[in-house]
Amino acid sequence: MNLIRFALRKPITIMVVVAGLLFFGISAVRKIKIDIFPSLDLPVMYIAHPFGGYTPDQMETFFGKQYVNILLFVNGIKTIETKNIQGLTLMKVTFYPGTNMAQASAEMSAASNRIQAIFPPGSNPPFIIRFDASTLPVGQLVLSSEVRTNNQLMDLANLYVRSSFTSIPGIVSSPPFGGNIRTVVVKVDPELLRSHNLTPDQLVEALRLYNQTAPSGNVRIGDKNYITPTNTTIRTVAEFGDIPLYKGNGVQNLFLRDVAVVEDGADVTTGYGLVNGKRSVYLSIAKSADASTWEVVQNLKKSIPRMQSTLPDDVKLSYEFDQSQYVMNAVKSLVEEGVIGAVLTGLMVLLFLGDARGALIVILTIPTSVIISILFLNLLGQTINIMTLSGLALAIGILVDESTVTIENIHQHLDMGKPKALAIWDACREIAFPKLLILFCILAVFAPAFTMEGIPGSMFMPLALAIGFSMIASYFLSQTFVPVLANWLMKGHAKAAAHTDTQELKRALSEREDSNQDGKISLFERLRTRFLRFINRMMPFRRPIVIVYLLVSTVLAGLLLNHIGKDVLPKVNGRQFQVRLRAPEGTRIERTEEKTLGLVGIIKDITGNENVAVTSAYVGQHPGPFSVSPIYLWMSGPQEAVLQVALKEGFHADLDELKEKIRKRTKAAIPDISLSFEPIELTDKILSQGSPTPVEIRLMGRDKKTNELYAGKVIEKLKEIPYLRDVQLGQSNKYPAVNIEIDRTRASQLGVDVVDISRSLIASTSSSRYTDKNIWVDPKSGNSYLVQVLVPESRMSSIHDISEIPVLKGQSRPVLGDLATITPDTTYGENNNLGALPVLSVTANLNEKDLGTAQKAVQEAIDSLGELPRGLTVQLIGLSETLTSTLDSLEGGLLVAIVVIFLMLAANFQSFKVSAIVLATVPAVIVGSLILLLLTGSTLNLQSYMGIIMSVGVSISNAVLLITNAEELRLRSGNALSAAYESASLRLRPILMTALAMIVGMIPMAAGFGDGGDQASPLGRAVIGGLFTSTFAALFILPLVFAWGQGKTSIQSVSLDPEDEQSKFYIPGKTN
């Protein structure tokens, strides 16, 4: 009340404060960072360790398990997940929440440095990076050319494009995708080698001897100090052909060019990038943790012309798959929904009160409160993201409540005939404490945000802060700004102030009947009369009505909770999708590329070529030098391709239906491949925590064969579930191999050792860069490149070719086949581990079904297989794990919120019974929200749960207004029945106004208009459904609950103080 008095006495000061907050708030709106997600602070780190040529088994043995052993000395580690493929070990290290990640990073670096000593010779240190929301790409910068090869584009991307990112604040980029690094390639002719009795390793040795870097010295001749550089490093690619292969006098002149072709080429091709069906190169663009996604993308787009000017004319740059549009669409939707909601809210106030000036005051408080909220969000380091936007969008609806109640109460006092100034003072003073209590109740609803952990806590906190700051600002405005504007703008009623007792005036006002025929009784007064008559008829049956209501609403709420579908976030029908193609294991990348292009053709045929904006694919495995790339996009071998498709804005289709068509057409046209659709939106990628599909089952046990057998049974069971799609094993376990078993005794007899054999074999089947690093410096650019010896793939195409590899220097025999057995076989193409235990995963997608239902069906399918084999563990991970933790946190949070509100109300009313009466509308809220969600096809998810929690807060605020007034009347009259009747009459209009205004304000959000509308629509629907039923319960059930619950309650105070006159223990004459 002191705040109200201060505002009325110093109105200019209030306007100055509000103007200052608006000025700095608008400045904050312009400066606040725009992002897709809030800072999730995920305690995850990645280790990527490449080692060329090693098989998955070798990577697991020599790297993966060694890392697991040493990392156990790092504090705070929760899990260590390892993926091992040929030439790479990738580890995902997850820490417990609250771990000091800076210390953990330092400990991991120290541990990895310590273990380097036991790794195979030539191993380089690993890449260690922290994982957060910014680690995932927010778009692709594509280089395309009609005349240049991928390898040339790769060089341009590395030298000119990627290096220019340093001038763009906040940008992070992985190495380019789609090509190979430039290298000097020595292509050996096996026949010529044999004719000269040479082995491939002898060529490698010649390169080492005749092309090496050496320091220069100094010679002091006369008065000069001369530098003495030498040509130990070959200057041009052509000069490599002149390297002699023999030393000494009187030997045959033989040079490298006589047995090999030297090319200025590229590293061994392991993968291709395809953009719009053509081989291209692209860079995945990410942002640093503290940068704004929107600013980074906009700065990058502004820099594209500058980067384009550094490239040849035939190379074009373009930015594709822009993920920043996601959050900008949400911002636009918020603005549109806010404007529409504010206008509709003003119309509702105008309809009830017939006062355009009062409606204007209500409308002005909405944007003012939102701007002040953004000011404080910015001060706390928050960003504009999908969660703060949801909070602000939700706040727009509830912000109506504070000002609307104040304006309505002012009108009530004006109707009593009071002068305008007195009416405003009495009206604001009368509801000051109830509104403060309501504010605390709504804030208490979001208090669990401070106790939640992990992803749910990180996502819920910004939303709670956005709503909290908006509500606090709205309360401040309703107590200061609104009274001042009401005095300046509103008109007084032309009646003399004959009474001063507010309660008597209210009672007289509520008893007006529709008996006058002078036309002065409004439509609302007639509605009030009929409402009171209905309440009066129900009062004799209040006990059975209340019991039936509580039983039915509670049981119905439980049934609906079990029946409704559950997801982490609402399904968004976007215009982008990503699909992983798997050809038969070991398929060459050229064949996989053909199948990928075939899939692109099928998609264009289904959607229409004119409706496809861009397609981007990566085929095969990432090059060895780019070991960071698999963190952004995991590729396990040449048989895999990942295709991203962006459709044009004018194309509208249900994505689930489109995916189903693609599956059917692909199965008919390319039957030997399998598809698996993966998340492309950043929200889904982050929440799935690395899982490629919504359903992922992890099977973990010591025996790999047992794991495989059980995984096969699980796959068969999952295929019986009708709405599961793309059910498959996540790893390659039958990769084709050619086993080479060396007979060491035979080799020794022929004068050959294992080192000779392996070095010749590596140079023939892979590249000498895995055994010897040789560098060439381009004199034009000054950049260094690898030099490697290899046998062309076309010359090593059969087991016979492998058996003919020479292994003894200076002799045509023996060859590999003379001392080794070579047989076709299969092996593991990918070895995964959790800790030290082998892991397999079974993945599946959903077709028009929610994750909660699928999760339950999958668990039942696993349970139907009976007891697990000894030592085998099966668990659902990824998005299913996130769903479980999110719903558990939200359910626990809602329970905590209700308990906090109950205790707070009990402390205020000094009665547990009255506190329980206020909460009687909560079951109706849950029932109403769930029914509307079911009717509109929405699921119970993070957004709709926020709507339910918000509805609970609003319903409690309405109940507090009614019950506070009813309890005051009961304490005055001693009659709970009449008190309930009168309070229902007095609070009918404010409850209807606030509820209908908020419902109308939520309609644009619930309808899901515009881009990004699908994301927030369940929130609006949950609010509308909850408010509809809670308003019914507050008006028709709550008076009955109060009349029954307080019917026999004493009007005496619960005070135990004998000096308190209100206490039943009061002893007259004992007051000090």
mmCIF file with all atom_site columns, N, CA and C in Angstrom, residues 64-98:
data_model
loop_
_atom_site.group_PDB
_atom_site.id
_atom_site.type_symbol
_atom_site.label_atom_id
_atom_site.label_alt_id
_atom_site.label_comp_id
_atom_site.label_asym_id
_atom_site.label_entity_id
_atom_site.label_seq_id
_atom_site.pdbx_PDB_ins_code
_atom_site.Cartn_x
_atom_site.Cartn_y
_atom_site.Cartn_z
_atom_site.occupancy
_atom_site.B_iso_or_equiv
_atom_site.pdbx_formal_charge
_atom_site.auth_seq_id
_atom_site.auth_comp_id
_atom_site.auth_asym_id
_atom_site.auth_atom_id
_atom_site.pdbx_PDB_model_num
ATOM 1   N N  . GLY A 1 64 ? 41.514 -47.121 -27.660 1.00 0.00 ? 64 GLY A N  1
ATOM 2   C CA . GLY A 1 64 ? 40.276 -46.971 -26.884 1.00 0.00 ? 64 GLY A CA 1
ATOM 3   C C  . GLY A 1 64 ? 40.398 -47.462 -25.455 1.00 0.00 ? 64 GLY A C  1
ATOM 4   N N  . LYS A 1 65 ? 40.820 -48.695 -25.286 1.00 0.00 ? 65 LYS A N  1
ATOM 5   C CA . LYS A 1 65 ? 40.890 -49.261 -23.935 1.00 0.00 ? 65 LYS A CA 1
ATOM 6   C C  . LYS A 1 65 ? 41.992 -48.622 -23.104 1.00 0.00 ? 65 LYS A C  1
ATOM 7   N N  . GLN A 1 66 ? 43.052 -48.174 -23.763 1.00 0.00 ? 66 GLN A N  1
ATOM 8   C CA . GLN A 1 66 ? 44.113 -47.488 -23.017 1.00 0.00 ? 66 GLN A CA 1
ATOM 9   C C  . GLN A 1 66 ? 43.607 -46.163 -22.463 1.00 0.00 ? 66 GLN A C  1
ATOM 10  N N  . TYR A 1 67 ? 42.808 -45.456 -23.268 1.00 0.00 ? 67 TYR A N  1
ATOM 11  C CA . TYR A 1 67 ? 42.235 -44.197 -22.794 1.00 0.00 ? 67 TYR A CA 1
ATOM 12  C C  . TYR A 1 67 ? 41.295 -44.440 -21.617 1.00 0.00 ? 67 TYR A C  1
ATOM 13  N N  . VAL A 1 68 ? 40.469 -45.477 -21.718 1.00 0.00 ? 68 VAL A N  1
ATOM 14  C CA . VAL A 1 68 ? 39.533 -45.772 -20.624 1.00 0.00 ? 68 VAL A CA 1
ATOM 15  C C  . VAL A 1 68 ? 40.290 -45.972 -19.320 1.00 0.00 ? 68 VAL A C  1
ATOM 16  N N  . ASN A 1 69 ? 41.383 -46.698 -19.374 1.00 0.00 ? 69 ASN A N  1
ATOM 17  C CA . ASN A 1 69 ? 42.153 -46.973 -18.155 1.00 0.00 ? 69 ASN A CA 1
ATOM 18  C C  . ASN A 1 69 ? 42.727 -45.699 -17.546 1.00 0.00 ? 69 ASN A C  1
ATOM 19  N N  . ILE A 1 70 ? 43.283 -44.827 -18.376 1.00 0.00 ? 70 ILE A N  1
ATOM 20  C CA . ILE A 1 70 ? 43.922 -43.621 -17.843 1.00 0.00 ? 70 ILE A CA 1
ATOM 21  C C  . ILE A 1 70 ? 42.894 -42.578 -17.413 1.00 0.00 ? 70 ILE A C  1
ATOM 22  N N  . LEU A 1 71 ? 41.731 -42.536 -18.089 1.00 0.00 ? 71 LEU A N  1
ATOM 23  C CA . LEU A 1 71 ? 40.735 -41.523 -17.764 1.00 0.00 ? 71 LEU A CA 1
ATOM 24  C C  . LEU A 1 71 ? 40.030 -41.808 -16.445 1.00 0.00 ? 71 LEU A C  1
ATOM 25  N N  . LEU A 1 72 ? 40.151 -43.019 -15.941 1.00 0.00 ? 72 LEU A N  1
ATOM 26  C CA . LEU A 1 72 ? 39.557 -43.326 -14.640 1.00 0.00 ? 72 LEU A CA 1
ATOM 27  C C  . LEU A 1 72 ? 40.198 -42.513 -13.516 1.00 0.00 ? 72 LEU A C  1
ATOM 28  N N  . PHE A 1 73 ? 41.340 -41.897 -13.792 1.00 0.00 ? 73 PHE A N  1
ATOM 29  C CA . PHE A 1 73 ? 41.987 -41.040 -12.792 1.00 0.00 ? 73 PHE A CA 1
ATOM 30  C C  . PHE A 1 73 ? 41.419 -39.615 -12.811 1.00 0.00 ? 73 PHE A C  1
ATOM 31  N N  . VAL A 1 74 ? 40.558 -39.317 -13.795 1.00 0.00 ? 74 VAL A N  1
ATOM 32  C CA . VAL A 1 74 ? 39.963 -37.979 -13.882 1.00 0.00 ? 74 VAL A CA 1
ATOM 33  C C  . VAL A 1 74 ? 38.706 -37.943 -13.025 1.00 0.00 ? 74 VAL A C  1
ATOM 34  N N  . ASN A 1 75 ? 38.569 -36.919 -12.203 1.00 0.00 ? 75 ASN A N  1
ATOM 35  C CA . ASN A 1 75 ? 37.439 -36.817 -11.284 1.00 0.00 ? 75 ASN A CA 1
ATOM 36  C C  . ASN A 1 75 ? 36.159 -36.412 -12.012 1.00 0.00 ? 75 ASN A C  1
ATOM 37  N N  . GLY A 1 76 ? 35.040 -36.987 -11.549 1.00 0.00 ? 76 GLY A N  1
ATOM 38  C CA . GLY A 1 76 ? 33.721 -36.552 -12.004 1.00 0.00 ? 76 GLY A CA 1
ATOM 39  C C  . GLY A 1 76 ? 33.180 -37.253 -13.225 1.00 0.00 ? 76 GLY A C  1
ATOM 40  N N  . ILE A 1 77 ? 33.905 -38.240 -13.768 1.00 0.00 ? 77 ILE A N  1
ATOM 41  C CA . ILE A 1 77 ? 33.433 -38.905 -14.989 1.00 0.00 ? 77 ILE A CA 1
ATOM 42  C C  . ILE A 1 77 ? 32.259 -39.826 -14.670 1.00 0.00 ? 77 ILE A C  1
ATOM 43  N N  . LYS A 1 78 ? 31.221 -39.713 -15.481 1.00 0.00 ? 78 LYS A N  1
ATOM 44  C CA . LYS A 1 78 ? 30.027 -40.548 -15.338 1.00 0.00 ? 78 LYS A CA 1
ATOM 45  C C  . LYS A 1 78 ? 30.065 -41.732 -16.291 1.00 0.00 ? 78 LYS A C  1
ATOM 46  N N  . THR A 1 79 ? 30.288 -41.476 -17.557 1.00 0.00 ? 79 THR A N  1
ATOM 47  C CA . THR A 1 79 ? 30.384 -42.552 -18.556 1.00 0.00 ? 79 THR A CA 1
ATOM 48  C C  . THR A 1 79 ? 31.459 -42.214 -19.579 1.00 0.00 ? 79 THR A C  1
ATOM 49  N N  . ILE A 1 80 ? 32.023 -43.271 -20.178 1.00 0.00 ? 80 ILE A N  1
ATOM 50  C CA . ILE A 1 80 ? 32.981 -43.122 -21.282 1.00 0.00 ? 80 ILE A CA 1
ATOM 51  C C  . ILE A 1 80 ? 32.487 -43.999 -22.424 1.00 0.00 ? 80 ILE A C  1
ATOM 52  N N  . GLU A 1 81 ? 32.041 -43.363 -23.495 1.00 0.00 ? 81 GLU A N  1
ATOM 53  C CA . GLU A 1 81 ? 31.560 -44.082 -24.681 1.00 0.00 ? 81 GLU A CA 1
ATOM 54  C C  . GLU A 1 81 ? 32.621 -43.983 -25.771 1.00 0.00 ? 81 GLU A C  1
ATOM 55  N N  . THR A 1 82 ? 32.927 -45.112 -26.391 1.00 0.00 ? 82 THR A N  1
ATOM 56  C CA . THR A 1 82 ? 33.992 -45.166 -27.393 1.00 0.00 ? 82 THR A CA 1
ATOM 57  C C  . THR A 1 82 ? 33.466 -45.745 -28.700 1.00 0.00 ? 82 THR A C  1
ATOM 58  N N  . LYS A 1 83 ? 33.832 -45.117 -29.799 1.00 0.00 ? 83 LYS A N  1
ATOM 59  C CA . LYS A 1 83 ? 33.569 -45.650 -31.135 1.00 0.00 ? 83 LYS A CA 1
ATOM 60  C C  . LYS A 1 83 ? 34.904 -45.830 -31.839 1.00 0.00 ? 83 LYS A C  1
ATOM 61  N N  . ASN A 1 84 ? 35.125 -47.030 -32.375 1.00 0.00 ? 84 ASN A N  1
ATOM 62  C CA . ASN A 1 84 ? 36.375 -47.339 -33.063 1.00 0.00 ? 84 ASN A CA 1
ATOM 63  C C  . ASN A 1 84 ? 36.071 -47.800 -34.484 1.00 0.00 ? 84 ASN A C  1
ATOM 64  N N  . ILE A 1 85 ? 36.582 -47.065 -35.444 1.00 0.00 ? 85 ILE A N  1
ATOM 65  C CA . ILE A 1 85 ? 36.488 -47.483 -36.840 1.00 0.00 ? 85 ILE A CA 1
ATOM 66  C C  . ILE A 1 85 ? 37.910 -47.476 -37.402 1.00 0.00 ? 85 ILE A C  1
ATOM 67  N N  . GLN A 1 86 ? 38.041 -47.840 -38.668 1.00 0.00 ? 86 GLN A N  1
ATOM 68  C CA . GLN A 1 86 ? 39.381 -47.893 -39.240 1.00 0.00 ? 86 GLN A CA 1
ATOM 69  C C  . GLN A 1 86 ? 40.028 -46.511 -39.191 1.00 0.00 ? 86 GLN A C  1
ATOM 70  N N  . GLY A 1 87 ? 41.138 -46.427 -38.479 1.00 0.00 ? 87 GLY A N  1
ATOM 71  C CA . GLY A 1 87 ? 41.910 -45.197 -38.432 1.00 0.00 ? 87 GLY A CA 1
ATOM 72  C C  . GLY A 1 87 ? 41.448 -44.164 -37.436 1.00 0.00 ? 87 GLY A C  1
ATOM 73  N N  . LEU A 1 88 ? 40.448 -44.464 -36.583 1.00 0.00 ? 88 LEU A N  1
ATOM 74  C CA . LEU A 1 88 ? 39.947 -43.435 -35.671 1.00 0.00 ? 88 LEU A CA 1
ATOM 75  C C  . LEU A 1 88 ? 39.339 -44.048 -34.414 1.00 0.00 ? 88 LEU A C  1
ATOM 76  N N  . THR A 1 89 ? 39.669 -43.443 -33.275 1.00 0.00 ? 89 THR A N  1
ATOM 77  C CA . THR A 1 89 ? 38.969 -43.692 -32.016 1.00 0.00 ? 89 THR A CA 1
ATOM 78  C C  . THR A 1 89 ? 38.315 -42.382 -31.594 1.00 0.00 ? 89 THR A C  1
ATOM 79  N N  . LEU A 1 90 ? 37.000 -42.428 -31.383 1.00 0.00 ? 90 LEU A N  1
ATOM 80  C CA . LEU A 1 90 ? 36.250 -41.254 -30.947 1.00 0.00 ? 90 LEU A CA 1
ATOM 81  C C  . LEU A 1 90 ? 35.608 -41.572 -29.605 1.00 0.00 ? 90 LEU A C  1
ATOM 82  N N  . MET A 1 91 ? 35.874 -40.739 -28.609 1.00 0.00 ? 91 MET A N  1
ATOM 83  C CA . MET A 1 91 ? 35.384 -40.986 -27.258 1.00 0.00 ? 91 MET A CA 1
ATOM 84  C C  . MET A 1 91 ? 34.505 -39.826 -26.805 1.00 0.00 ? 91 MET A C  1
ATOM 85  N N  . LYS A 1 92 ? 33.364 -40.186 -26.229 1.00 0.00 ? 92 LYS A N  1
ATOM 86  C CA . LYS A 1 92 ? 32.458 -39.205 -25.624 1.00 0.00 ? 92 LYS A CA 1
ATOM 87  C C  . LYS A 1 92 ? 32.509 -39.414 -24.115 1.00 0.00 ? 92 LYS A C  1
ATOM 88  N N  . VAL A 1 93 ? 33.014 -38.427 -23.401 1.00 0.00 ? 93 VAL A N  1
ATOM 89  C CA . VAL A 1 93 ? 33.186 -38.531 -21.954 1.00 0.00 ? 93 VAL A CA 1
ATOM 90  C C  . VAL A 1 93 ? 32.150 -37.631 -21.291 1.00 0.00 ? 93 VAL A C  1
ATOM 91  N N  . THR A 1 94 ? 31.238 -38.232 -20.546 1.00 0.00 ? 94 THR A N  1
ATOM 92  C CA . THR A 1 94 ? 30.174 -37.492 -19.864 1.00 0.00 ? 94 THR A CA 1
ATOM 93  C C  . THR A 1 94 ? 30.491 -37.398 -18.377 1.00 0.00 ? 94 THR A C  1
ATOM 94  N N  . PHE A 1 95 ? 30.317 -36.207 -17.834 1.00 0.00 ? 95 PHE A N  1
ATOM 95  C CA . PHE A 1 95 ? 30.604 -35.959 -16.429 1.00 0.00 ? 95 PHE A CA 1
ATOM 96  C C  . PHE A 1 95 ? 29.306 -35.771 -15.642 1.00 0.00 ? 95 PHE A C  1
ATOM 97  N N  . TYR A 1 96 ? 29.413 -35.919 -14.348 1.00 0.00 ? 96 TYR A N  1
ATOM 98  C CA . TYR A 1 96 ? 28.260 -35.673 -13.486 1.00 0.00 ? 96 TYR A CA 1
ATOM 99  C C  . TYR A 1 96 ? 27.950 -34.173 -13.460 1.00 0.00 ? 96 TYR A C  1
ATOM 100 N N  . PRO A 1 97 ? 26.646 -33.802 -13.337 1.00 0.00 ? 97 PRO A N  1
ATOM 101 C CA . PRO A 1 97 ? 26.300 -32.376 -13.225 1.00 0.00 ? 97 PRO A CA 1
ATOM 102 C C  . PRO A 1 97 ? 27.026 -31.735 -12.046 1.00 0.00 ? 97 PRO A C  1
ATOM 103 N N  . GLY A 1 98 ? 27.457 -30.516 -12.261 1.00 0.00 ? 98 GLY A N  1
ATOM 104 C CA . GLY A 1 98 ? 28.166 -29.800 -11.213 1.00 0.00 ? 98 GLY A CA 1
ATOM 105 C C  . GLY A 1 98 ? 29.667 -29.957 -11.251 1.00 0.00 ? 98 GLY A C  1
#
